[in-house]
Coordinates of C-alpha atoms and ligand atoms in Angstrom, one line a residue:
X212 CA -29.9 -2.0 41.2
X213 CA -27.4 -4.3 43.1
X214 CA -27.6 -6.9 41.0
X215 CA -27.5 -4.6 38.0
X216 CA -23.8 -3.1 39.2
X217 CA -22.6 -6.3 40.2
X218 CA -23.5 -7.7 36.5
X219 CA -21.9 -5.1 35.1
X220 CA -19.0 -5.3 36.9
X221 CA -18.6 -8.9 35.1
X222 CA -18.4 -7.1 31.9
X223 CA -16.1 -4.9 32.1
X224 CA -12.9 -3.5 35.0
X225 CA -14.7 -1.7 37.8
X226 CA -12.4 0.7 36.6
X227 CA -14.5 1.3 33.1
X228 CA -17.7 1.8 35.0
X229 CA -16.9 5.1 36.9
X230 CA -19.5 6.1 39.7
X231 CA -18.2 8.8 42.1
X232 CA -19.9 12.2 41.1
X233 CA -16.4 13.6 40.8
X234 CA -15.4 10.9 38.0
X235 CA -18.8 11.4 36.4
X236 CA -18.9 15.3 36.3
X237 CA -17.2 16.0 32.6
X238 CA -19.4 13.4 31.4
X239 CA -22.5 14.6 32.5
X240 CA -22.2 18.6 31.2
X241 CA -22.5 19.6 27.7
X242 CA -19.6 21.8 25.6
X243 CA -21.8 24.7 26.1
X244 CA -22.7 24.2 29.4
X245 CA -26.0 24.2 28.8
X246 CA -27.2 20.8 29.6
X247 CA -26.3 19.4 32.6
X248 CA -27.7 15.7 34.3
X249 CA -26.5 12.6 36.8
X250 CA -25.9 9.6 36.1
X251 CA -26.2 6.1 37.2
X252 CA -22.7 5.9 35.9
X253 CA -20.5 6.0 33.3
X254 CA -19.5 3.1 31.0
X255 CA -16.4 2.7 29.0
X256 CA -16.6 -0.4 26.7
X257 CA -13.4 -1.2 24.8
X258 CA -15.0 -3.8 22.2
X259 CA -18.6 -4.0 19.9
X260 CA -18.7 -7.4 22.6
X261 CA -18.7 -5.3 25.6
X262 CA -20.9 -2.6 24.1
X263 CA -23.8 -5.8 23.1
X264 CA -23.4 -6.7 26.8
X265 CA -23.7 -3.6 28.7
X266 CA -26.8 -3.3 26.5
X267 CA -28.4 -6.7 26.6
X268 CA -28.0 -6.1 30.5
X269 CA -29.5 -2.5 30.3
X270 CA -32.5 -4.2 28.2
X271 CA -33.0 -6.9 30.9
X272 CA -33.0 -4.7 33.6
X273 CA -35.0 -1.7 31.9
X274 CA -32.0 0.7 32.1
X275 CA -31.6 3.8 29.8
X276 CA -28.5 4.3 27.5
X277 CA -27.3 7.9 26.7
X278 CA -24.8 7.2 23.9
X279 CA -21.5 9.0 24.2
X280 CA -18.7 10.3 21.9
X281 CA -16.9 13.9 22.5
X282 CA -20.1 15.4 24.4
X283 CA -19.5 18.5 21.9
X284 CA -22.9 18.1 20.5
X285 CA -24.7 21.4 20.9
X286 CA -28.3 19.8 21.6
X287 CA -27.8 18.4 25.0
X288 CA -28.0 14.7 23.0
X289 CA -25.1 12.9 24.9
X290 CA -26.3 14.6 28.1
X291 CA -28.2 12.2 30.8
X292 CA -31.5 13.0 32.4
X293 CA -31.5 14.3 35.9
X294 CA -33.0 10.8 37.3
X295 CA -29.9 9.2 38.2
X296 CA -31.2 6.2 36.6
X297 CA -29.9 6.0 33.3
X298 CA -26.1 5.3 32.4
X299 CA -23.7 6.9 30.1
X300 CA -22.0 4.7 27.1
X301 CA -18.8 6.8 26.3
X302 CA -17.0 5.2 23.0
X303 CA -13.9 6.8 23.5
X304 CA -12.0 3.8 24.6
X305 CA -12.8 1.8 20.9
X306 CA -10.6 4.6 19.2
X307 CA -8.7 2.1 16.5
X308 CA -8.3 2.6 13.0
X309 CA -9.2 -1.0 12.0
X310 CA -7.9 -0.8 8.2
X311 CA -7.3 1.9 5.2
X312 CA -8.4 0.2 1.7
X313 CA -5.9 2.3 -0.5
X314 CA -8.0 0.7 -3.7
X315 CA -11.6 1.0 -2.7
X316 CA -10.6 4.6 -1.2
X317 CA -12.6 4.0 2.3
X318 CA -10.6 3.8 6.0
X319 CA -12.5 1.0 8.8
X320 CA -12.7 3.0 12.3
X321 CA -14.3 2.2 15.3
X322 CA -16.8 4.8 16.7
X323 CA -15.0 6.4 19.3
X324 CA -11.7 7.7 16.7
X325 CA -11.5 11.4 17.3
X326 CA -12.5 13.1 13.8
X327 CA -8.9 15.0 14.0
X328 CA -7.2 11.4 14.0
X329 CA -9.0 10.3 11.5
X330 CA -7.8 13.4 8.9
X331 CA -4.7 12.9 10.4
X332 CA -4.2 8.7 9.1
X333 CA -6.0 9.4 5.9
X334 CA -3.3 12.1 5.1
X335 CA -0.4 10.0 6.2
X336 CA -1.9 7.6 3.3
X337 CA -2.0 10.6 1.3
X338 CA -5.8 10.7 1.3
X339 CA -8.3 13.3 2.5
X340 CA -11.2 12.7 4.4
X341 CA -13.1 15.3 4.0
X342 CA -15.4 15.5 7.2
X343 CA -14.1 19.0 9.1
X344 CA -15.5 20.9 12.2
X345 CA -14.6 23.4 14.5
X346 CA -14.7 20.5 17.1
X347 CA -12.9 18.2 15.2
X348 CA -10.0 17.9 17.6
X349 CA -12.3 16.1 20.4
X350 CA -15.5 14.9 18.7
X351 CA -15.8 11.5 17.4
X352 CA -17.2 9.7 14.3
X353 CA -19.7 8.2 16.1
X354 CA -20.9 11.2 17.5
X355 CA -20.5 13.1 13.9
X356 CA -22.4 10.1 12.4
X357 CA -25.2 9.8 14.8
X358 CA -25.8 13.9 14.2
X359 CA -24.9 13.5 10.2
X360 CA -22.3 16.7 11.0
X361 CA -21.6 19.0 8.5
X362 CA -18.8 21.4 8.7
X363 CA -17.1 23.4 5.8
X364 CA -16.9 20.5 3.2
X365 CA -20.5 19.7 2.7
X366 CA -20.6 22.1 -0.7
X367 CA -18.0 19.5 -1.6
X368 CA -18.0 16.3 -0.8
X369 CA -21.9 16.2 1.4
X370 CA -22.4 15.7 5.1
X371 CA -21.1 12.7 7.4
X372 CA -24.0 10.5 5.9
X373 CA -22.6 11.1 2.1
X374 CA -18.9 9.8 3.7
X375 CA -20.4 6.7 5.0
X376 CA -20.7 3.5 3.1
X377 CA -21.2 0.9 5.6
X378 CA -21.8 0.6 9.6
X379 CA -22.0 -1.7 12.7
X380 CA -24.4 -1.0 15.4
X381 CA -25.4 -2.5 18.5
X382 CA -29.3 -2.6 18.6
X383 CA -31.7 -1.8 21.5
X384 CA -31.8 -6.0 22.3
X385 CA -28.1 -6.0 22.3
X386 CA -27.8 -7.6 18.8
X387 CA -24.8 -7.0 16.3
X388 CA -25.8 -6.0 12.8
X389 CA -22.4 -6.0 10.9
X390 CA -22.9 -3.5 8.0
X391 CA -19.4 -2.8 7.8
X392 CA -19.4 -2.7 3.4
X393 CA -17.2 -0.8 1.8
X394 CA -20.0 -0.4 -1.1
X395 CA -21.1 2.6 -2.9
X396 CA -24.4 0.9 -4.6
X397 CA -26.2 -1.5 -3.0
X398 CA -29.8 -1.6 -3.3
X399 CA -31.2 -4.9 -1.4
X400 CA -34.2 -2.7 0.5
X401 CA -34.7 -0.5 3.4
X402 CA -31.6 1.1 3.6
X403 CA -30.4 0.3 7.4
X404 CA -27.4 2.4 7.2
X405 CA -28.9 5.9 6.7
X406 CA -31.5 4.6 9.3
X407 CA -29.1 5.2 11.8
X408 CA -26.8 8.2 10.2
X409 CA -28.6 11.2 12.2
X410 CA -30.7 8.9 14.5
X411 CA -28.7 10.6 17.4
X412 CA -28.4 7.2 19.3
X413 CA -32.2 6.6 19.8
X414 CA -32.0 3.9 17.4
X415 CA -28.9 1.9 17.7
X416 CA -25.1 2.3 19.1
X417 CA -22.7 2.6 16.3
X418 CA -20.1 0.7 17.0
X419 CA -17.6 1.1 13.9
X420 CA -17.9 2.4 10.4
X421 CA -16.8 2.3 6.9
X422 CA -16.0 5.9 5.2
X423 CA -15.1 7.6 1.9
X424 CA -11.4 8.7 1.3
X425 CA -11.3 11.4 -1.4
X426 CA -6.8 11.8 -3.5
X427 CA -5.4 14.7 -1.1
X428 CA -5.4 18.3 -3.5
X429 CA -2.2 19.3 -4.7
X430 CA -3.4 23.2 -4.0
X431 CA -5.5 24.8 -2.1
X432 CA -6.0 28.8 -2.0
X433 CA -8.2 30.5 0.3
X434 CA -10.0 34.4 -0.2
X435 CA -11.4 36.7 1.9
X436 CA -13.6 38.6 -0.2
X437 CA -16.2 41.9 0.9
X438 CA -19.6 41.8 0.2
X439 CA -22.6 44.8 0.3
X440 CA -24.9 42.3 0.4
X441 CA -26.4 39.0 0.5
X442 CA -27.7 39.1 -2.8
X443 CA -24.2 39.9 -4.2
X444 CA -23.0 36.9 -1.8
X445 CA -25.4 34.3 -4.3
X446 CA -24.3 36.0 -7.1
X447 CA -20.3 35.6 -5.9
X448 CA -21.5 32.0 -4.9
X449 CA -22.7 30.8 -8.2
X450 CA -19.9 32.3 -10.1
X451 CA -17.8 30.7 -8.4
X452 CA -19.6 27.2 -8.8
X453 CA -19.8 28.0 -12.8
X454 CA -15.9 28.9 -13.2
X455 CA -14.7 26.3 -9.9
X456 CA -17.2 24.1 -10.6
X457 CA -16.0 21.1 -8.0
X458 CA -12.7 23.1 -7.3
X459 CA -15.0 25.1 -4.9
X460 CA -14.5 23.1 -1.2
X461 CA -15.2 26.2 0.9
X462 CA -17.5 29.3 1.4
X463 CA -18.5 30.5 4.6
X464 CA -20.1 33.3 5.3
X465 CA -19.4 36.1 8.6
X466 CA -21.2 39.0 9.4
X467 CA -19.5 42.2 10.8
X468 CA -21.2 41.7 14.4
X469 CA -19.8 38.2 14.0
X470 CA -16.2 39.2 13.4
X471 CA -16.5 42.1 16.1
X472 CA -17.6 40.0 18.7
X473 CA -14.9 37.4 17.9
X474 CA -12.3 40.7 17.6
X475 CA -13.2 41.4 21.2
X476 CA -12.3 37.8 22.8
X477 CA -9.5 37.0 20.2
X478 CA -8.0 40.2 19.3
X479 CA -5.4 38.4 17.2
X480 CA -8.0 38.0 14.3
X481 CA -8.4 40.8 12.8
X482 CA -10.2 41.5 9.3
X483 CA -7.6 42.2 7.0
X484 CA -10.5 43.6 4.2
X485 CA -10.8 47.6 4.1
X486 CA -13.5 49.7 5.7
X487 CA -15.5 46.9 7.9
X488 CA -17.5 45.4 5.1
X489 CA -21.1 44.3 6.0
X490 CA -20.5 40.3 4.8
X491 CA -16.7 38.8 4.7
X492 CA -17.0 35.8 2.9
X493 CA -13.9 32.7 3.1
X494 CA -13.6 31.5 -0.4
X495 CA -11.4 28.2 -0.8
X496 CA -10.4 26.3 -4.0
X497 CA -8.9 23.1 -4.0
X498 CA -7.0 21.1 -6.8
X499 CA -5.7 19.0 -8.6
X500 CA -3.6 20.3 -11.2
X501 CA -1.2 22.4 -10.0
X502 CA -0.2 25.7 -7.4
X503 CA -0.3 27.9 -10.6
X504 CA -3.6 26.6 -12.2
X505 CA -5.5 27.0 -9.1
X506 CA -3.9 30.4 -8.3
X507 CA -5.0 31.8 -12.1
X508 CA -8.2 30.3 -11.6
X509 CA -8.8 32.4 -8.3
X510 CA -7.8 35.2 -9.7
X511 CA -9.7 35.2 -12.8
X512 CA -13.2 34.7 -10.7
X513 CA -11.7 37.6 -8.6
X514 CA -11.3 40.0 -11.5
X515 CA -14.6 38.9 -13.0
X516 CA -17.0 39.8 -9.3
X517 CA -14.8 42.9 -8.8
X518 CA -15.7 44.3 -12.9
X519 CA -19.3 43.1 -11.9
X520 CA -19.7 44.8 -8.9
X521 CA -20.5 42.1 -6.8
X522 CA -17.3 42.4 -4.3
X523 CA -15.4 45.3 -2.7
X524 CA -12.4 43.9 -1.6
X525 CA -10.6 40.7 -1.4
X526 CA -7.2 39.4 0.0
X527 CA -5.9 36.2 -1.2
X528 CA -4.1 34.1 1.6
X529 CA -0.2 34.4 0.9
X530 CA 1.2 31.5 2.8
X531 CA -0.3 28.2 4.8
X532 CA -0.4 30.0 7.6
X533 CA -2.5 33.1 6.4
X534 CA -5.1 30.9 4.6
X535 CA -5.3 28.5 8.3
X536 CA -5.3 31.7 10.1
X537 CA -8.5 33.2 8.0
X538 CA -9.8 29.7 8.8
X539 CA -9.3 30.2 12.2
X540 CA -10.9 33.3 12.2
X541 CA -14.0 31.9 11.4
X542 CA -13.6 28.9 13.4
X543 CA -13.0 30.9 16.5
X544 CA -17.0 33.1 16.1
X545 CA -18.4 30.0 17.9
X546 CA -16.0 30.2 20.6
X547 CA -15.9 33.6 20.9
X548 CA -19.7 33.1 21.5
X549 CA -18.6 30.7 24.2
X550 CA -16.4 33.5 26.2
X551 CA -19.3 35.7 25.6
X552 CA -21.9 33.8 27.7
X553 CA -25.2 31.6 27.0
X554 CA -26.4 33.3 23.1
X555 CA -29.4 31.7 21.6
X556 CA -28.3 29.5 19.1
X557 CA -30.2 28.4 15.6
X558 CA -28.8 26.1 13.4
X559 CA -30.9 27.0 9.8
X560 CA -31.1 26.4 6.6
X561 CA -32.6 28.1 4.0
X562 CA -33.1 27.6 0.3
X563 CA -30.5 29.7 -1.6
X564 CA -32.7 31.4 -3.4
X565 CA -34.8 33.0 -0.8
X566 CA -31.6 33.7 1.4
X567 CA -31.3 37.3 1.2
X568 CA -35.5 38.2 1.8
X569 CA -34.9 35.8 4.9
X570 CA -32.0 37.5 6.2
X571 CA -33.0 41.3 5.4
X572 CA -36.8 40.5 6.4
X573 CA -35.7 38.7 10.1
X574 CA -33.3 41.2 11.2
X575 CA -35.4 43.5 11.2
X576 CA -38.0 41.7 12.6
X577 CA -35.7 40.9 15.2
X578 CA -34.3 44.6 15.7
X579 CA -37.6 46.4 16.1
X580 CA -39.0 43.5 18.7
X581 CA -36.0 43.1 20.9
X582 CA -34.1 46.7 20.5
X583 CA -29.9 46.4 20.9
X584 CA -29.6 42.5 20.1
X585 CA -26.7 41.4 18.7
X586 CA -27.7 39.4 16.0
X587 CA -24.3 37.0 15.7
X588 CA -25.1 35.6 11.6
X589 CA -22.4 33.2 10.2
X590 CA -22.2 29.8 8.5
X591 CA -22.0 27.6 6.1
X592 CA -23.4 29.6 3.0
X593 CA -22.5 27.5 0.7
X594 CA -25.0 25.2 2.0
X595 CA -27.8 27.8 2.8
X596 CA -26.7 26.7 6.7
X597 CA -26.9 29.9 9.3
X598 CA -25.9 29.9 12.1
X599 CA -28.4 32.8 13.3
X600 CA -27.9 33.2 16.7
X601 CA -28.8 36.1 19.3
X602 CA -26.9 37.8 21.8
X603 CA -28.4 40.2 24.3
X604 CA -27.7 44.2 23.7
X605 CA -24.3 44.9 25.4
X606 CA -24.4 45.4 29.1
X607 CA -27.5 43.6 29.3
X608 CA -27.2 40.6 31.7
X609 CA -27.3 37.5 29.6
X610 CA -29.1 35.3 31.8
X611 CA -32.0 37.8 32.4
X612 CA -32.3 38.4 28.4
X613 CA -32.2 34.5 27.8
X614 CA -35.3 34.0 30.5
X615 CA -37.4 37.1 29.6
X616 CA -37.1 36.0 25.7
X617 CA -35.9 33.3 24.7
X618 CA -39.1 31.8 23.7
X619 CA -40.4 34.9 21.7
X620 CA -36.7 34.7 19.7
X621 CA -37.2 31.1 19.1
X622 CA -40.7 31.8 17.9
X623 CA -39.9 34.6 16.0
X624 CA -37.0 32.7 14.0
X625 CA -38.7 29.4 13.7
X626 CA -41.5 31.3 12.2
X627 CA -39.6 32.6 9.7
X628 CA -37.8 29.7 8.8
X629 CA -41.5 27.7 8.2
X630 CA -42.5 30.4 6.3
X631 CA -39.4 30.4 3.7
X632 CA -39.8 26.4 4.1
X633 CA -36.2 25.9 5.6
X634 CA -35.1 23.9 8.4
X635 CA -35.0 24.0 12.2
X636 CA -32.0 22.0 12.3
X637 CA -29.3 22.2 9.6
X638 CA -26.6 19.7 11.4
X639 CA -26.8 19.9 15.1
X640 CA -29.7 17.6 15.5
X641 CA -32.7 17.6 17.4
X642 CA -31.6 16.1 20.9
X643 CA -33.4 17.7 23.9
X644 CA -33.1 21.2 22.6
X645 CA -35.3 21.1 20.2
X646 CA -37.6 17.8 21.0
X647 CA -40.7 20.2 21.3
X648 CA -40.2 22.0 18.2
X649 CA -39.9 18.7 16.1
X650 CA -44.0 17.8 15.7
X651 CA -44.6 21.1 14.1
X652 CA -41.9 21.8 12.2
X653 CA -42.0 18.2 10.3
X654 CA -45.7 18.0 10.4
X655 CA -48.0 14.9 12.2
X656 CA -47.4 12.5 9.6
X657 CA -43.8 12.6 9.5
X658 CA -43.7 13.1 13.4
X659 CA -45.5 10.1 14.0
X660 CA -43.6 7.6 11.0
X661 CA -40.6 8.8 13.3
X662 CA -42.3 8.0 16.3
X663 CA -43.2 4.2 15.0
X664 CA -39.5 3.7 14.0
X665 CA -38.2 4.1 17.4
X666 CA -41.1 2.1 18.7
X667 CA -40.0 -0.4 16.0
X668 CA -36.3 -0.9 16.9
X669 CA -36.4 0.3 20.4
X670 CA -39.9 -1.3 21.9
X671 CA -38.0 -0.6 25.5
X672 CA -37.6 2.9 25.1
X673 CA -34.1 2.8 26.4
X674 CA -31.8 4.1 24.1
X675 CA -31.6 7.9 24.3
X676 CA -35.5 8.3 25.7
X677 CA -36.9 11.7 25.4
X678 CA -34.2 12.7 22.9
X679 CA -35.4 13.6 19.0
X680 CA -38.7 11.8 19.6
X681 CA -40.6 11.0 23.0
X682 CA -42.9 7.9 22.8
Ligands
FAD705 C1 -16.5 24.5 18.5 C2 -17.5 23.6 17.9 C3 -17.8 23.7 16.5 C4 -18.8 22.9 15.9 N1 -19.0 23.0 14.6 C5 -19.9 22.1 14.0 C6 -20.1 22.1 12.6 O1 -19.5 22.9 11.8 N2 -20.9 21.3 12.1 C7 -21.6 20.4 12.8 O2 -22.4 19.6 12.3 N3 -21.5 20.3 14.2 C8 -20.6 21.2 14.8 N4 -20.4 21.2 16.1 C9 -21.3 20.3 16.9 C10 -20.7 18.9 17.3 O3 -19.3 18.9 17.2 C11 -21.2 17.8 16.3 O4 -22.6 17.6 16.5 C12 -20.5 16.5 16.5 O5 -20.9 15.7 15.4 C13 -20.8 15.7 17.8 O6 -19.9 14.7 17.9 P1 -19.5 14.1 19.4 O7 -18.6 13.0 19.3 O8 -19.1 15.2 20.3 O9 -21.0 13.6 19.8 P2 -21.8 13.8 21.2 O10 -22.0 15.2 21.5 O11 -21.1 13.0 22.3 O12 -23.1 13.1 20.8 C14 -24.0 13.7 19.9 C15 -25.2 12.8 19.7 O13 -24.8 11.6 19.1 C16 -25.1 10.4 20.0 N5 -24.0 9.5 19.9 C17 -22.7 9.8 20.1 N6 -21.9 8.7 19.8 C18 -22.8 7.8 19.4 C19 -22.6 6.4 18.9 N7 -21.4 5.9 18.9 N8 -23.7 5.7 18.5 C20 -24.9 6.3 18.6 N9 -25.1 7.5 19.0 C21 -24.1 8.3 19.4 C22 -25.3 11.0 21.4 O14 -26.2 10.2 22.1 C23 -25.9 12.4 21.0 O15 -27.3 12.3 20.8 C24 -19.5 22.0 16.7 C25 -19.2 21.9 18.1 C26 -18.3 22.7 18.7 C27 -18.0 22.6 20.1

């Protein structure tokens, strides 16, 4: 292990490898606080160079690699073991925009670029990039490309895999495979790229990539609307995607447990709809017209759900800083959440169409076996993405709750989500959190082609062991 730190140190500064548990501590914690390991120690490559010899050094000498980026991933994936024995890459020191291609519409960054940063030189080039989370202030693209994020744009413009056109990653023996294209077809086999878009560093360290820019709207208005129920959710859903069509960037979904729990930590965000409504739903429209055709538009669809009966209510935002403050309000239910204590999260998606027998069978599945929970339901409707996640009854010690039943909820939700054939995981990933759940859910034959790619690119088992798939 001598030689191994001495090596190391020939890399990169002793500075870069950090060592002292005090140094190490925020990098070995989760967000959430949920996972928690130690570290040999914690590497900070500045170049692709440094990050081919740190792993060509790790190969030699049979050393695990937990991949790094904001460490806001909510699956314990960036979060090292407990053996001591395996280091910590954090990307955040290769955080360069390497080039903005105004004609091909695609911006060059390296892996450790905050997402926020990103936005930020796209707009200065008056471009968007679309990719937008509540963590986008501190997690990075390589992080949101190694969990294929989605956010509130996927109903517009897809998850991080749809933004990315090209990539360079650092293999398991070190190598350098520059995919850095800025190419929207390109069909010459196995498609490498998307190999590694969700592969949640157990298949490669992305080193830099190539993504979509999108013209920056002119307009953008954003709605709170009231809803009775899912069902007339759907129906507000698809009329706005038959009058918007691609004006529709935004529709999120919050239930009225979510909005009072986030009322009680953040008392500044309060529902401006009348009489508590069941479902408040964020509606946004962007476009590229102009202030007044987008404004009509809203209306219009407004008028047309209201004469339907589908909605109750419904404010329009009347300034930038209502519509970021509605925004906010829905940003804020996860950390509420956080101020509230360890909840039991799930990350689901369901088809559209089966949505509402989901939602109004599971609740009260979940009400008459656990009496008093909190069920905290918001998301990315848009996208059939839930977040459906459980808090104990109020007054009831949250640790306790979580031990006592935490596997019967899991059970219980996972169950239902097999048998209305959604997902486990909509964008959060797999990581450790939900490594035992993966064989059953995908089924044997999936399970093991997984399981003979990583065998495949990492033979050595040493980039992200025991994360998404254990070999
Ligand atoms: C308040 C809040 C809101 C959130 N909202 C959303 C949301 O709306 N949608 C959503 O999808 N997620 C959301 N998340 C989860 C999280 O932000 C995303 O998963 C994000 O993409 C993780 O990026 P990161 O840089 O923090 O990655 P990390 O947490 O550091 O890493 C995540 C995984 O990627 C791997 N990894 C990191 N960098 C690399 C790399 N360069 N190469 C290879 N592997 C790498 C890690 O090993 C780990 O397995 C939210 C989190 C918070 C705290």
């Amino acid at each position: 292990m001598q030689n191994f730190a001495h090596q190391l140190s020939q890399i990169l500064d002793q500075k870069y490898i950090l060592t002292n548990g005090q140094d190490m501590a925020p990098y070995s914690t989760d967000w959430r606080k949920r996972f928690s390991g130690k570290a040999l120690a914690i590497v900070l490559p500045s170049s692709t160079a440094e990050v081919s010899k740190v792993v060509q050094l790790c190969a030699e000498h049979h050393i695990a690699i937990v991949p790094q980026g904001g460490h806001t991933g909510f699956c314990g994936g960036a979060t090292p073991d407990n053996s001591g024995k395996q280091i910590v890459l954090n990307l955040k020191r290769m955080n360069q925009i390497l080039a903005v291609d105004i004609a091909n519409q695609t911006i060059t960054v390296q892996a450790g670029c905050i997402l926020q940063n990103i936005q930020e030189a796209a707009a200065e080039r008056g471009f968007l990039f679309p990719l937008s989370l509540g963590a986008e202030g501190s997690c990075m693209i390589g992080g949101n490309l190694a969990t294929n994020a989605g956010g509130t744009n996927v109903l517009r413009y897809g998850n991080a895999r749809d933004l990315c056109l090209g990539l360079e990653v650092v293999t398991a023996k070190g190598e350098i495979w520059n995919g850095l294209k800025g190419l929207r077809k390109d069909n010459t086999g196995y498609d490498l790229r998307d190999l590694f878009v969700g592969s949640e560093g157990t298949l490669g360290i992305i080193t830099s990539a190539v993504m979509k820019l999108y013209p920056l709207p002119i307009s953008q208005w954003t709605t709170l609307v009231a809803t009775e129920s899912i069902a007339h959710t759907i129906a507000l859903l698809n009329l706005f995607q038959k009058r918007a069509s691609s004006l529709l960037t935004g529709f999120e979904m919050m239930t009225h447990e979510s909005l009072a729990l986030n009322e009680k930590h953040f008392p500044q965000f309060k529902n401006p709809l009348n009489g508590e409504p069941p479902f408040t739903i964020l509606v946004e429209l962007s476009d590229h017209e102009s202030e007044a055709h987008v404004r009509q538009l809203l209306e219009t669809i407004l008028e047309e759900a209201f004469t339907a009966g589908i909605i109750a209510d419904a404010v329009i935002a009347n300034s930038l800083a209502q519509a970021n403050t509605f925004w906010h309000m829905r940003e804020h239910i996860t950390l509420a959440q956080a101020e509230e204590g360890a909840n039991l999260k799930h990350d689901i998606t369901i088809p559209l169409s089966s949505l509402d027998e989901f939602i109004c069978e599971t609740d009260g599945l979940m009400r008459n076996k656990f009496p008093g929970v909190r069920i905290i339901n918001f998301g990315h409707l848009g996208d059939g993405n839930l977040h459906y996640n459980i808090a104990p009854p109020e007054g009831v010690d949250q640790k306790t709750f979580n031990t006592n039943n935490e596997k019967a909820i899991h059970e219980l939700i996972y169950g239902q989500v097999e048998r209305f054939h959604g997902s486990i995981s909509a964008e959060h990933g797999v990581g450790q959190l939900k490594l035992a759940d993966l064989r059953s859910h995908k089924g044997d034959v999936a399970h093991d082609l997984m399981k003979a790619l990583k065998r495949a690119l990492d033979p050595q088992n040493i980039l992200n062991p025991n994360k998404v798939v254990s070999i």
